Coordinates of N, CA, C and O and ligand atoms in Angstrom, one line a residue:
M850 N -7.6 5.3 15.3 CA -6.1 5.2 15.1 C -6.2 5.8 13.6 O -6.9 6.5 12.6
T851 N -5.0 6.7 13.9 CA -4.0 7.6 13.0 C -3.2 6.7 12.4 O -2.9 5.6 12.1
T852 N -2.0 7.4 11.3 CA -1.8 7.0 9.9 C -0.3 6.5 10.8 O -0.1 5.3 11.0
C853 N 0.1 7.0 11.8 CA 0.9 6.8 12.0 C 0.7 4.9 13.5 O 1.8 4.2 13.5
D854 N -0.2 5.2 14.2 CA -0.7 4.3 14.4 C -0.8 2.8 13.5 O -0.6 2.0 13.5
L855 N -1.2 3.6 12.3 CA -1.3 1.7 11.2 C 0.5 1.8 10.7 O 0.6 0.5 10.7
A856 N 0.7 2.8 10.9 CA 2.7 2.6 10.3 C 3.1 2.0 11.6 O 4.2 1.1 11.4
S857 N 2.8 1.7 12.6 CA 3.4 1.2 13.3 C 2.9 -0.9 12.7 O 3.1 -1.2 14.7
K858 N 1.8 -0.9 12.9 CA 1.3 -2.0 13.1 C 2.6 -2.7 11.8 O 2.7 -2.3 11.1
E859 N 2.3 -4.7 11.8 CA 2.9 -5.3 11.4 C 1.4 -6.0 10.8 O 1.0 -6.5 11.2
C860 N 1.9 -7.1 9.6 CA 0.7 -7.6 8.5 C 0.7 -8.8 9.4 O 1.7 -9.2 9.9
E861 N -0.4 -8.9 9.4 CA -0.4 -10.6 9.9 C -0.6 -11.7 8.6 O -0.9 -10.6 7.0
P862 N -0.1 -12.9 8.0 CA -0.3 -13.3 7.3 C -1.6 -13.9 6.9 O -2.1 -13.6 7.5
C863 N -1.5 -13.5 5.7 CA -2.6 -13.5 4.8 C -3.7 -15.0 4.9 O -2.8 -16.4 4.2
K864 N -4.7 -15.5 5.7 CA -4.9 -17.0 5.8 C -6.2 -17.1 4.5 O -6.7 -15.6 4.1
G865 N -6.1 -18.0 4.3 CA -7.1 -18.5 2.8 C -8.4 -18.2 4.2 O -8.7 -18.1 5.3
G866 N -9.7 -17.8 2.9 CA -10.7 -17.4 3.8 C -11.1 -16.4 4.5 O -12.1 -15.8 4.9
V867 N -10.4 -15.7 4.6 CA -10.5 -14.3 4.9 C -10.5 -13.1 4.6 O -11.3 -13.5 3.0
A868 N -12.3 -12.7 5.1 CA -13.0 -12.3 4.2 C -12.4 -10.5 3.7 O -12.4 -9.8 4.5
P869 N -12.7 -10.1 2.9 CA -12.6 -8.7 2.7 C -13.0 -7.6 3.2 O -14.5 -8.2 3.7
M870 N -12.3 -6.3 3.1 CA -13.8 -4.9 4.4 C -14.8 -4.7 4.0 O -14.8 -4.8 2.2
I871 N -15.8 -4.1 4.2 CA -16.5 -4.0 4.1 C -16.5 -2.4 3.7 O -16.4 -1.8 4.4
P872 N -17.1 -2.1 3.2 CA -16.8 -0.6 3.2 C -17.2 0.9 4.1 O -15.7 1.3 4.3
A873 N -18.1 0.3 4.7 CA -17.6 1.9 5.7 C -16.3 1.3 6.8 O -15.8 2.4 6.3
D874 N -15.9 0.4 7.3 CA -14.5 0.2 7.2 C -13.6 0.5 6.6 O -12.6 1.2 6.5
I875 N -14.1 0.7 4.9 CA -13.0 1.3 4.1 C -12.6 2.6 4.4 O -12.1 2.8 4.3
K876 N -14.2 2.5 4.6 CA -14.3 4.3 4.1 C -13.1 5.2 5.5 O -12.4 6.5 5.9
T877 N -13.5 4.1 6.9 CA -12.6 4.7 8.2 C -11.5 4.9 8.3 O -10.5 5.8 8.0
M878 N -10.7 3.8 6.9 CA -9.6 3.4 7.0 C -8.7 4.4 6.4 O -7.5 4.7 6.2
M879 N -10.0 4.2 5.1 CA -9.1 5.9 3.9 C -8.9 7.0 4.8 O -7.7 7.9 4.2
G880 N -9.1 7.3 5.4 CA -9.6 8.3 6.2 C -8.2 9.5 6.9 O -7.7 9.5 7.8
Q881 N -7.5 7.6 7.0 CA -5.9 8.0 8.2 C -4.7 7.7 7.3 O -3.7 7.6 7.3
L882 N -5.5 7.2 5.8 CA -4.3 7.7 4.7 C -4.7 9.1 4.1 O -5.5 9.8 3.5
D883 N -2.8 10.0 3.3 CA -3.0 10.5 2.6 C -2.6 10.1 1.4 O -1.6 9.1 1.3
G884 N -3.1 10.6 0.1 CA -2.5 10.2 -1.0 C -2.9 9.3 -1.9 O -2.4 9.3 -3.1
W885 N -3.7 8.7 -0.7 CA -3.8 7.1 -1.6 C -5.6 7.4 -2.3 O -5.8 8.0 -1.8
A886 N -5.7 6.2 -3.0 CA -7.2 6.6 -4.3 C -7.5 5.1 -3.7 O -6.6 4.2 -4.1
L887 N -9.0 4.4 -4.0 CA -9.9 3.5 -4.2 C -10.1 3.7 -4.8 O -9.8 4.2 -6.4
S888 N -9.7 2.1 -5.5 CA -10.1 1.2 -7.6 C -11.8 1.7 -7.0 O -12.8 1.7 -5.7
G889 N -12.9 1.3 -8.3 CA -13.4 1.5 -8.6 C -14.1 0.9 -7.8 O -15.4 0.8 -7.1
D890 N -14.1 -0.7 -7.4 CA -14.6 -2.1 -6.8 C -13.9 -1.7 -5.5 O -15.0 -2.8 -5.0
K891 N -13.8 -0.8 -5.3 CA -12.9 -1.3 -3.6 C -12.5 -2.5 -3.2 O -12.2 -2.8 -2.4
T892 N -11.4 -3.1 -4.2 CA -11.1 -3.9 -3.9 C -9.4 -3.3 -3.7 O -8.3 -4.4 -3.3
S893 N -9.2 -2.5 -3.8 CA -7.0 -1.6 -3.4 C -7.3 -0.7 -3.9 O -8.3 0.0 -3.8
L894 N -6.4 -0.2 -3.3 CA -5.8 1.2 -2.6 C -4.3 1.3 -3.8 O -3.8 0.3 -3.7
H895 N -4.1 2.3 -4.1 CA -3.3 2.5 -4.8 C -2.5 4.6 -4.8 O -3.5 5.2 -4.7
R896 N -1.4 4.9 -4.9 CA -0.7 5.8 -4.9 C -0.3 6.1 -5.4 O 1.2 4.9 -6.4
R897 N -0.1 7.3 -6.7 CA 1.0 7.7 -7.9 C 1.8 8.4 -7.7 O 1.9 9.7 -6.9
F898 N 3.3 8.3 -7.2 CA 4.5 9.2 -6.3 C 5.2 9.8 -8.0 O 5.2 9.0 -9.1
E899 N 5.6 10.7 -8.4 CA 5.8 11.1 -8.9 C 7.3 12.1 -8.7 O 7.1 13.4 -7.7
F900 N 7.7 11.8 -9.6 CA 9.2 12.2 -9.4 C 10.1 13.4 -10.6 O 9.9 13.0 -12.0
K901 N 11.1 14.1 -10.9 CA 11.6 14.0 -12.0 C 13.1 13.3 -12.5 O 13.7 12.5 -11.3
G902 N 13.0 12.1 -13.5 CA 13.8 11.5 -13.9 C 13.6 10.4 -13.9 O 12.1 10.2 -13.2
F903 N 14.0 9.2 -13.7 CA 14.1 7.5 -14.0 C 14.6 7.1 -12.4 O 13.2 5.9 -11.5
L904 N 15.6 7.1 -12.5 CA 16.3 6.8 -10.9 C 15.1 7.2 -10.3 O 15.0 6.2 -9.1
K905 N 14.6 8.2 -9.6 CA 14.4 8.4 -7.6 C 13.0 7.2 -8.2 O 12.9 6.3 -7.6
A906 N 12.0 7.2 -9.7 CA 10.9 5.9 -9.7 C 11.6 4.9 -9.6 O 10.9 3.6 -8.6
V907 N 12.7 3.9 -9.5 CA 12.9 3.3 -9.2 C 13.5 3.0 -8.0 O 13.1 1.5 -7.9
E908 N 13.9 4.0 -7.6 CA 14.2 3.8 -6.1 C 12.4 3.3 -4.8 O 13.2 2.5 -4.5
M909 N 11.8 4.4 -5.6 CA 10.7 4.1 -5.4 C 9.8 2.6 -5.1 O 9.5 2.3 -4.2
A910 N 10.3 2.1 -6.8 CA 9.7 0.8 -7.2 C 10.6 -0.5 -5.9 O 9.7 -1.2 -4.8
N911 N 11.9 0.4 -5.9 CA 12.6 -1.0 -4.7 C 11.7 -1.1 -3.1 O 11.9 -2.2 -2.5
L912 N 11.5 0.9 -2.9 CA 11.4 0.6 -1.3 C 10.3 0.1 -1.3 O 10.4 -0.7 -0.6
A913 N 9.8 0.5 -2.1 CA 7.7 -0.8 -1.4 C 8.2 -2.1 -2.2 O 7.8 -2.9 -1.3
A914 N 8.7 -2.4 -2.8 CA 9.1 -4.2 -2.7 C 10.0 -4.6 -1.9 O 9.3 -5.9 -1.1
W915 N 10.7 -4.1 -1.2 CA 11.1 -4.2 0.0 C 9.9 -3.5 1.0 O 10.8 -5.4 1.8
L916 N 9.8 -3.7 1.4 CA 8.6 -2.9 2.9 C 7.8 -4.4 2.2 O 7.3 -4.5 3.2
G917 N 6.9 -4.8 1.6 CA 6.2 -5.6 0.8 C 6.6 -6.9 1.3 O 6.0 -7.7 1.5
N918 N 7.7 -7.4 1.0 CA 8.6 -8.3 1.2 C 8.5 -8.6 2.4 O 8.7 -9.9 3.6
K919 N 9.2 -7.5 3.0 CA 9.4 -7.6 5.2 C 7.8 -8.0 5.1 O 8.3 -8.3 6.7
Q920 N 6.9 -7.0 5.1 CA 5.8 -7.1 5.7 C 4.9 -8.8 4.8 O 3.8 -9.0 6.2
G921 N 5.4 -9.8 4.0 CA 5.2 -10.6 3.3 C 3.5 -10.4 3.3 O 2.1 -11.1 2.9
H922 N 3.2 -8.7 2.2 CA 2.9 -8.4 2.0 C 2.9 -7.6 0.7 O 3.5 -6.5 1.0
H923 N 2.2 -8.7 0.0 CA 3.4 -7.4 -1.7 C 2.4 -7.0 -2.8 O 1.4 -7.1 -2.5
P924 N 2.6 -5.6 -2.9 CA 2.1 -4.6 -3.7 C 1.8 -4.9 -4.9 O 3.0 -5.3 -5.4
D925 N 1.5 -4.4 -6.7 CA 1.6 -4.4 -7.3 C 2.3 -2.8 -7.5 O 2.0 -2.3 -7.2
I926 N 3.3 -2.9 -9.0 CA 4.1 -1.7 -8.6 C 4.4 -1.4 -10.1 O 4.6 -2.7 -11.2
A927 N 3.9 -0.3 -10.6 CA 3.8 -0.3 -12.0 C 5.4 1.5 -12.1 O 5.0 1.7 -11.6
F928 N 6.3 1.6 -12.9 CA 7.1 2.7 -12.7 C 7.8 2.5 -14.9 O 7.4 1.8 -15.0
G929 N 7.8 4.1 -14.3 CA 9.1 4.1 -15.8 C 9.6 5.6 -15.2 O 10.0 6.3 -13.8
W930 N 9.2 6.5 -16.2 CA 10.1 8.0 -16.7 C 9.5 8.9 -15.5 O 8.3 9.5 -16.1
G931 N 10.0 9.3 -14.4 CA 9.1 10.4 -13.4 C 8.0 9.4 -12.8 O 7.0 10.4 -12.2
Y932 N 7.4 8.6 -12.5 CA 6.2 8.0 -12.0 C 6.9 6.8 -11.6 O 7.3 6.1 -12.2
C933 N 5.9 6.3 -10.3 CA 6.1 4.9 -9.7 C 4.2 4.8 -9.0 O 4.0 5.5 -8.1
E934 N 3.8 3.7 -9.2 CA 2.7 3.8 -8.9 C 2.5 2.2 -8.2 O 2.9 1.1 -8.8
V935 N 1.9 2.6 -6.5 CA 1.7 1.6 -5.6 C 0.0 1.0 -6.3 O -0.1 1.8 -5.7
T936 N -0.2 -0.6 -5.9 CA -1.7 -1.1 -5.3 C -0.8 -1.5 -4.6 O -0.2 -2.5 -4.4
F937 N -1.9 -1.9 -3.5 CA -2.0 -2.8 -3.1 C -3.3 -3.3 -2.9 O -5.0 -2.3 -2.6
T938 N -3.6 -4.8 -2.6 CA -4.5 -5.3 -2.2 C -4.5 -6.4 -0.9 O -3.4 -7.3 -1.8
T939 N -5.4 -7.4 -0.6 CA -5.3 -9.5 -0.3 C -5.8 -9.5 -1.2 O -6.7 -10.2 -1.3
H940 N -5.0 -10.4 -1.7 CA -5.3 -11.3 -3.1 C -5.8 -12.2 -2.4 O -7.0 -12.9 -3.0
E941 N -5.3 -13.3 -1.2 CA -6.6 -14.2 -0.4 C -7.9 -13.9 -0.1 O -8.8 -15.0 0.0
A942 N -8.0 -12.4 -0.3 CA -9.2 -12.3 0.6 C -10.3 -11.4 -0.9 O -11.1 -11.2 -0.3
G943 N -9.2 -12.0 -1.6 CA -10.1 -10.6 -3.3 C -11.1 -9.2 -2.6 O -12.0 -9.0 -3.3
G944 N -9.8 -8.2 -2.2 CA -10.3 -7.7 -1.7 C -9.5 -6.5 -0.7 O -8.0 -7.0 -0.5
L945 N -10.2 -5.6 -0.3 CA -8.9 -5.2 1.0 C -8.9 -5.4 2.9 O -9.9 -5.8 3.2
T946 N -8.6 -5.5 2.9 CA -8.0 -5.8 4.2 C -6.5 -4.8 4.5 O -6.1 -4.4 5.1
E947 N -7.1 -5.2 6.4 CA -6.2 -4.0 7.1 C -4.7 -4.2 6.7 O -4.1 -3.1 6.8
N948 N -3.9 -5.1 6.3 CA -2.9 -5.4 5.8 C -2.3 -4.4 4.2 O -1.1 -3.6 4.8
D949 N -3.4 -4.0 3.7 CA -2.7 -2.8 2.0 C -3.0 -1.1 3.2 O -2.2 -1.0 2.6
F950 N -3.9 -1.2 4.6 CA -3.9 0.1 4.9 C -2.7 0.0 5.4 O -1.8 0.8 5.8
I951 N -2.1 -1.3 6.7 CA -0.9 -0.8 7.1 C -0.2 -0.9 6.0 O 1.3 0.3 6.4
C952 N 0.6 -1.7 5.0 CA 1.3 -1.6 4.6 C 1.5 0.4 3.5 O 2.6 0.9 3.7
A953 N 0.2 0.3 3.0 CA 0.0 2.0 2.6 C 0.8 2.8 3.4 O 1.7 4.0 3.2
A954 N 0.5 3.2 4.6 CA 0.8 4.0 6.3 C 2.5 3.6 6.4 O 3.3 5.1 6.3
R955 N 2.6 2.7 6.2 CA 4.5 2.5 6.4 C 5.3 2.7 5.0 O 6.3 3.7 5.3
L956 N 4.6 2.9 3.6 CA 5.4 3.1 3.5 C 4.9 4.9 3.0 O 6.5 5.4 2.8
D957 N 4.3 5.6 3.4 CA 4.2 7.2 3.2 C 5.1 7.4 5.0 O 6.2 8.0 4.3
A958 N 5.8 6.1 5.5 CA 6.3 7.1 6.5 C 7.2 6.8 5.9 O 9.1 8.0 6.7
L959 N 7.9 5.7 5.2 CA 10.1 5.7 4.8 C 9.8 7.0 3.9 O 10.8 7.4 3.8
V960 N 9.0 7.4 2.9 CA 8.8 8.4 2.4 C 9.0 10.2 2.5 O 8.8 10.8 1.8
A961 N 7.8 10.2 3.9 CA 7.5 11.1 5.0 C 9.2 12.2 5.1 O 10.6 11.3 5.1
Ligands
LIG1981 C1 1.8 -17.5 2.7 C2 1.5 -15.7 2.4 O1 1.1 -15.1 3.3 C3 0.8 -15.6 1.2 O2 0.6 -15.9 -0.4 C4 0.6 -13.8 0.8 C5 1.9 -13.3 0.4 N1 1.5 -12.2 -0.1 C6 0.5 -11.3 -0.8 N2 0.2 -10.2 -0.9 C7 -0.8 -9.7 -1.2 N3 -1.0 -9.0 -1.2 N4 -2.1 -10.5 -0.7 C8 -1.8 -11.6 -0.5 O3 -3.0 -12.1 -0.3 C9 -1.0 -12.5 -0.2 N5 -0.9 -13.5 0.5

């Protein structure tokens, strides 16, 4: 599967009791993304987008929020002058699921 395959997938509604991905699968999925980093405990992935000024950062935050709401899979977003940091994790699983990678790939496709 490539990034564009991931970006063409839709998130599945998060059902309770879903297990987080195992490290081997996380490694495989990370290979399909560019620019995203794993948290130390491998429970989330994040990317820092940098811009000149504030309004571009606000735009990025809004784009990530819109995408997450459309997919029913919501990011954590931090932004300020010159940057927007987007983090995906699956709260119901207490770790990463395919939804996180789909949203990351979809966000990259929107800003490509
Ligand atoms: C019922 C609904 O699908 C769930 O509450 C969704 C909402 N958005 C979500 N977003 C994220 N990032 N993780 C979740 O577990 C999650 N659960």
